[in-house]
Short mmCIF file of C-alpha atoms in Angstrom, two decimals:
data_model
loop_
_atom_site.label_atom_id
_atom_site.label_comp_id
_atom_site.label_asym_id
_atom_site.label_seq_id
_atom_site.Cartn_x
_atom_site.Cartn_y
_atom_site.Cartn_z
CA MET A 1 -11.91 15.77 -10.26
CA ASN A 2 -11.76 15.55 -6.47
CA ASN A 3 -10.30 18.47 -4.56
CA TYR A 4 -7.45 17.60 -2.22
CA LEU A 5 -6.17 19.03 1.05
CA GLU A 6 -2.39 19.28 1.37
CA PHE A 7 -1.06 19.02 4.93
CA ASN A 8 2.50 20.18 5.61
CA PHE A 9 3.75 18.32 8.70
CA LYS A 10 6.98 19.50 10.37
CA ILE A 11 8.48 16.72 12.49
CA GLU A 12 11.28 16.82 15.10
CA PRO A 13 13.09 14.47 15.19
CA LEU A 14 12.34 13.39 11.63
CA GLN A 15 13.33 9.71 11.83
CA PRO A 16 11.67 7.29 12.34
CA TRP A 17 8.59 9.35 13.12
CA ASN A 18 7.90 10.45 9.54
CA GLU A 19 7.32 6.80 8.57
CA ILE A 20 5.15 6.14 11.60
CA LEU A 21 3.10 9.29 11.01
CA MET A 22 2.46 8.21 7.41
CA ALA A 23 1.23 4.83 8.65
CA GLU A 24 -1.21 6.50 11.05
CA LEU A 25 -2.41 8.99 8.42
CA ILE A 26 -3.09 6.17 5.93
CA GLU A 27 -5.47 4.67 8.48
CA ILE A 28 -7.65 7.81 8.43
CA GLY A 29 -7.78 8.23 4.67
CA PHE A 30 -4.61 10.04 3.55
CA ASP A 31 -3.58 8.44 0.27
CA SER A 32 -0.32 10.02 -0.90
CA PHE A 33 2.81 11.57 0.52
CA THR A 34 5.89 13.53 -0.42
CA GLU A 35 8.93 13.53 1.85
CA GLU A 36 10.52 16.85 2.79
CA HIS A 37 13.83 17.53 4.55
CA ASP A 38 11.97 18.47 7.75
CA GLY A 39 8.74 16.51 7.48
CA ILE A 40 6.16 15.29 4.99
CA LEU A 41 3.47 16.62 2.71
CA ALA A 42 0.34 14.50 3.07
CA TYR A 43 -2.72 14.53 0.81
CA ILE A 44 -6.33 13.58 1.44
CA GLN A 45 -9.52 14.11 -0.54
CA LYS A 46 -11.44 17.03 0.97
CA GLU A 47 -14.65 15.03 1.18
CA THR A 48 -12.85 12.25 3.08
CA PHE A 49 -11.12 14.40 5.70
CA LYS A 50 -12.52 14.41 9.25
CA GLU A 51 -10.80 16.80 11.64
CA GLU A 52 -11.77 14.77 14.70
CA GLU A 53 -9.93 11.74 13.30
CA LEU A 54 -6.76 13.77 12.76
CA LYS A 55 -6.89 15.00 16.36
CA GLU A 56 -6.95 11.39 17.54
CA VAL A 57 -3.75 10.38 15.69
CA HIS A 58 -1.55 8.97 18.46
CA LEU A 59 1.72 10.45 17.29
CA LEU A 60 0.31 13.98 17.46
CA GLN A 61 -0.32 13.44 21.18
CA ASN A 62 3.21 12.23 21.95
CA PRO A 63 4.99 14.91 24.05
CA GLU A 64 8.43 13.54 23.07
CA ILE A 65 7.89 14.41 19.40
CA LYS A 66 7.38 17.91 18.09
CA ILE A 67 4.89 17.91 15.21
CA SER A 68 3.20 20.97 13.75
CA TYR A 69 1.20 21.32 10.59
CA THR A 70 -0.55 23.68 8.25
CA PHE A 71 -2.90 22.80 5.43
CA GLN A 72 -4.36 24.25 2.27
CA GLU A 73 -6.91 23.22 -0.29
CA MET A 74 -5.50 22.26 -3.68
CA PRO A 75 -8.32 22.27 -6.22
CA ASN A 76 -7.65 20.73 -9.60
CA ILE A 77 -4.10 19.69 -8.73
CA ASN A 78 -2.22 18.20 -11.66
CA TRP A 79 -1.64 14.77 -10.16
CA ASN A 80 0.09 13.46 -13.28
CA GLU A 81 2.80 16.05 -12.75
CA GLU A 82 3.01 15.25 -9.05
CA TRP A 83 3.32 11.49 -9.70
CA GLU A 84 6.13 11.99 -12.19
CA LYS A 85 8.00 14.23 -9.77
CA ASN A 86 7.68 11.86 -6.81
CA PHE A 87 7.64 8.32 -8.21
CA SER A 88 11.05 6.71 -8.58
CA PRO A 89 11.75 3.13 -9.72
CA ILE A 90 11.70 0.34 -7.14
CA ASN A 91 14.48 -2.26 -7.30
CA VAL A 92 13.71 -5.41 -5.29
CA GLU A 93 16.78 -7.51 -4.52
CA ASP A 94 18.22 -6.74 -7.96
CA LYS A 95 15.60 -9.14 -9.30
CA VAL A 96 12.46 -7.07 -9.87
CA SER A 97 12.13 -3.59 -11.34
CA ILE A 98 8.92 -1.62 -10.81
CA ARG A 99 9.07 1.46 -12.96
CA ALA A 100 6.99 3.94 -14.89
CA GLU A 101 7.15 4.25 -18.66
CA PHE A 102 9.17 7.45 -18.34
CA HIS A 103 11.99 5.60 -16.50
CA GLY A 104 14.76 3.72 -18.24
CA ASN A 105 14.96 -0.08 -18.29
CA GLN A 106 16.96 -1.37 -15.32
CA ASN A 107 17.68 -4.69 -17.07
CA LEU A 108 16.64 -6.89 -14.15
CA PRO A 109 15.23 -10.44 -14.52
CA HIS A 110 11.67 -9.22 -13.88
CA GLU A 111 10.10 -5.90 -14.87
CA ILE A 112 6.72 -4.37 -14.06
CA ILE A 113 5.75 -1.16 -15.85
CA ILE A 114 3.07 1.01 -14.27
CA GLN A 115 1.68 4.49 -14.63
CA PRO A 116 1.01 5.35 -10.99
CA LYS A 117 -2.21 7.18 -10.21
CA MET A 118 -1.08 8.29 -6.76
CA SER A 119 2.32 9.23 -5.41
CA PHE A 120 4.45 6.58 -3.75
CA GLY A 121 5.64 7.77 -0.37
CA THR A 122 8.50 5.89 1.27
CA GLY A 123 6.05 3.77 3.18
CA HIS A 124 4.42 2.63 -0.04
CA HIS A 125 7.86 1.85 -1.46
CA ALA A 126 8.79 -0.20 1.61
CA THR A 127 5.58 -2.22 1.76
CA THR A 128 5.58 -2.86 -1.99
CA TYR A 129 9.21 -3.94 -1.70
CA LEU A 130 8.38 -6.33 1.15
CA MET A 131 5.44 -7.88 -0.68
CA ILE A 132 7.49 -8.50 -3.83
CA GLN A 133 10.40 -9.79 -1.74
CA GLN A 134 8.10 -12.35 -0.12
CA MET A 135 6.51 -13.25 -3.46
CA LEU A 136 9.91 -14.10 -4.96
CA ASP A 137 10.07 -17.15 -2.69
CA MET A 138 6.46 -18.27 -3.20
CA ASN A 139 5.07 -20.74 -5.73
CA PHE A 140 2.43 -19.07 -7.90
CA GLU A 141 2.34 -21.68 -10.67
CA ASN A 142 -1.32 -22.21 -11.68
CA LYS A 143 -2.52 -20.84 -8.32
CA THR A 144 -5.70 -18.78 -7.99
CA VAL A 145 -4.77 -15.39 -6.58
CA LEU A 146 -6.61 -12.43 -5.03
CA ASP A 147 -4.95 -9.00 -4.80
CA MET A 148 -7.10 -7.20 -2.24
CA GLY A 149 -6.79 -3.42 -2.17
CA CYS A 150 -4.85 -3.73 -5.39
CA GLY A 151 -3.99 -0.06 -6.03
CA THR A 152 -1.90 -0.14 -9.19
CA SER A 153 -2.24 -3.97 -9.30
CA VAL A 154 1.54 -4.34 -9.28
CA LEU A 155 1.24 -7.41 -7.02
CA ALA A 156 -1.39 -9.06 -9.21
CA ILE A 157 0.73 -8.37 -12.26
CA PHE A 158 3.80 -9.92 -10.63
CA ALA A 159 1.77 -12.96 -9.57
CA LYS A 160 0.76 -13.49 -13.21
CA GLN A 161 4.36 -13.07 -14.31
CA GLN A 162 5.24 -15.79 -11.78
CA GLY A 163 2.82 -18.22 -13.41
CA ALA A 164 -0.41 -17.62 -11.48
CA GLY A 165 -3.66 -18.85 -12.95
CA LYS A 166 -6.86 -16.88 -12.45
CA THR A 167 -5.98 -13.63 -10.69
CA VAL A 168 -8.55 -11.24 -9.23
CA ALA A 169 -7.76 -7.62 -8.30
CA ILE A 170 -10.18 -5.58 -6.15
CA ASP A 171 -9.98 -2.03 -4.83
CA ILE A 172 -12.46 0.36 -3.26
CA ASP A 173 -11.30 3.31 -5.40
CA GLU A 174 -12.48 3.89 -8.95
CA TRP A 175 -9.05 5.29 -9.91
CA SER A 176 -7.46 1.99 -8.86
CA VAL A 177 -9.77 -0.01 -11.08
CA GLU A 178 -9.06 2.20 -14.08
CA ASN A 179 -5.33 2.23 -13.37
CA SER A 180 -5.24 -1.55 -12.88
CA ILE A 181 -6.88 -2.12 -16.24
CA GLU A 182 -4.30 0.14 -17.87
CA ASN A 183 -1.37 -1.48 -16.06
CA ALA A 184 -2.50 -5.03 -16.85
CA ALA A 185 -2.53 -4.08 -20.53
CA ARG A 186 0.91 -2.45 -20.24
CA ASN A 187 2.32 -5.70 -18.90
CA SER A 188 0.34 -8.03 -21.20
CA VAL A 189 -1.34 -9.95 -18.39
CA GLU A 190 -4.99 -10.86 -17.88
CA LEU A 191 -6.60 -9.83 -14.58
CA GLU A 192 -10.20 -9.84 -13.37
CA ILE A 193 -10.49 -6.33 -11.96
CA SER A 194 -13.42 -4.88 -10.03
CA GLN A 195 -14.34 -2.13 -7.60
CA GLY A 196 -15.34 -3.18 -4.10
CA THR A 197 -14.24 -4.34 -0.65
CA ALA A 198 -13.95 -7.63 1.20
CA GLU A 199 -17.75 -7.53 1.48
CA ASN A 200 -17.90 -8.20 -2.27
CA LEU A 201 -16.08 -11.53 -1.95
CA GLY A 202 -18.45 -14.37 -2.70
CA SER A 203 -18.06 -18.13 -2.62
CA GLU A 204 -15.00 -18.24 -4.89
CA ASN A 205 -11.90 -19.53 -3.12
CA PHE A 206 -8.23 -18.65 -3.63
CA ASP A 207 -4.88 -20.34 -3.11
CA ILE A 208 -3.06 -17.09 -2.37
CA ILE A 209 -4.40 -13.77 -1.07
CA LEU A 210 -2.28 -10.62 -1.20
CA ALA A 211 -3.31 -7.65 0.96
CA ASN A 212 -1.06 -4.59 1.22
CA ILE A 213 -3.51 -2.28 2.96
CA ASN A 214 -3.38 -1.02 6.55
CA ARG A 215 -3.80 -2.28 10.09
CA ASN A 216 -7.44 -1.35 10.69
CA ILE A 217 -8.76 -2.77 7.43
CA LEU A 218 -6.71 -5.94 7.83
CA ILE A 219 -7.96 -6.54 11.38
CA SER A 220 -11.52 -6.09 10.14
CA ASP A 221 -11.17 -8.18 6.99
CA ILE A 222 -8.81 -11.06 7.86
CA PRO A 223 -11.74 -13.33 8.89
CA THR A 224 -13.32 -12.74 5.47
CA TYR A 225 -10.04 -13.48 3.71
CA VAL A 226 -9.71 -16.73 5.64
CA SER A 227 -13.25 -17.73 4.66
CA VAL A 228 -12.29 -17.67 0.96
CA LEU A 229 -8.76 -19.06 1.39
CA ASN A 230 -8.25 -22.69 0.44
CA SER A 231 -6.90 -25.10 3.04
CA GLY A 232 -3.11 -24.89 2.87
CA GLY A 233 -3.44 -21.51 1.17
CA GLN A 234 -1.25 -18.51 1.90
CA LEU A 235 -2.17 -15.01 3.10
CA LEU A 236 0.48 -12.34 2.52
CA LEU A 237 0.01 -9.07 4.42
CA SER A 238 1.73 -5.70 4.56
CA GLY A 239 0.91 -2.04 5.06
CA LEU A 240 1.90 -2.63 8.69
CA CYS A 241 4.29 -0.87 11.02
CA PHE A 242 6.33 -2.93 13.46
CA PHE A 243 4.05 -1.94 16.34
CA ASP A 244 1.00 -3.38 14.51
CA VAL A 245 2.34 -6.93 14.37
CA ASP A 246 1.09 -8.22 17.73
CA ASP A 247 -2.48 -7.05 17.06
CA ILE A 248 -2.47 -8.59 13.57
CA LEU A 249 -1.06 -11.90 14.78
CA GLU A 250 -3.68 -12.08 17.52
CA VAL A 251 -6.40 -11.93 14.87
CA CYS A 252 -4.56 -14.41 12.64
CA THR A 253 -4.10 -16.90 15.48
CA ALA A 254 -7.81 -16.71 16.24
CA GLN A 255 -8.41 -17.63 12.59
CA ASN A 256 -6.06 -20.64 12.82
CA LEU A 257 -3.43 -19.07 10.59
CA THR A 258 0.21 -20.00 11.11
CA LEU A 259 2.99 -17.46 10.64
CA GLN A 260 5.46 -18.70 8.04
CA LYS A 261 7.72 -15.71 7.46
CA LYS A 262 8.12 -12.15 8.72
CA LEU A 263 10.17 -9.50 6.91
CA GLN A 264 10.88 -5.93 8.04
CA ARG A 265 12.18 -2.95 6.08
CA GLU A 266 12.64 0.36 7.86
CA GLU A 267 9.56 0.63 10.11
CA TRP A 268 7.40 -1.56 7.88
CA VAL A 269 6.58 -5.26 8.14
CA SER A 270 5.22 -8.03 5.93
CA LEU A 271 3.73 -11.28 7.26
CA LEU A 272 3.27 -14.54 5.33
CA LEU A 273 0.70 -16.84 6.91
CA GLU A 274 -0.71 -20.25 6.02
CA LYS A 275 -4.17 -21.70 6.60
#
């Protein structure tokens, strides 16, 4: 089991800077968050943490925001207990319920049951919400789909529930692969799940690519996504804060992608593009 560092960030004023700080911390490897009344708790694997990267986080240099932090090592943390304490059901437009097995049925038209293997901070809730909200208006019938950076594979599962054909889910983390296999079985869908990055994409093409990751990875990997996206195919992106949009669209325009729809929730944004 990997040892984690827990960072306790105190933030004044809290809103909207807690969301923005989470977005910046995700970019340097933090993978789970818990919201506090005066800040956030942020977690990163000890072997992943680089102090020099934390010092370069832009928000920590902003003189208009007061942010302080302490940290401690948390060996052998019981993540199952943490997930159950911090994961609450997601209700998307009163149409889609994303819940764990220990939550009650919300009786919505669509239901996805997962056992999360990392906590869902508000940012994760917002970006997942935006992705599902966009997907509700997309046609997945018999389409080939790639869920890149799949995490729990909730997006891949929903694509299958919406009639998708072959659906591939890829994540860099071993826990995601294991969790995706479990969650696919929970929801009685068939996914092709593997561990890797965009570098592992071969010659297989897709009609729809879903990528709820973060700004830096998206900027790096969008050209690869486009190379395996069928003509007329759709690329759905999130994991972005509002201030990331211009940089992302610059890359997308250079790849001859056309923006079809932009949605925003709190500080977070989702972009639907077409090749």
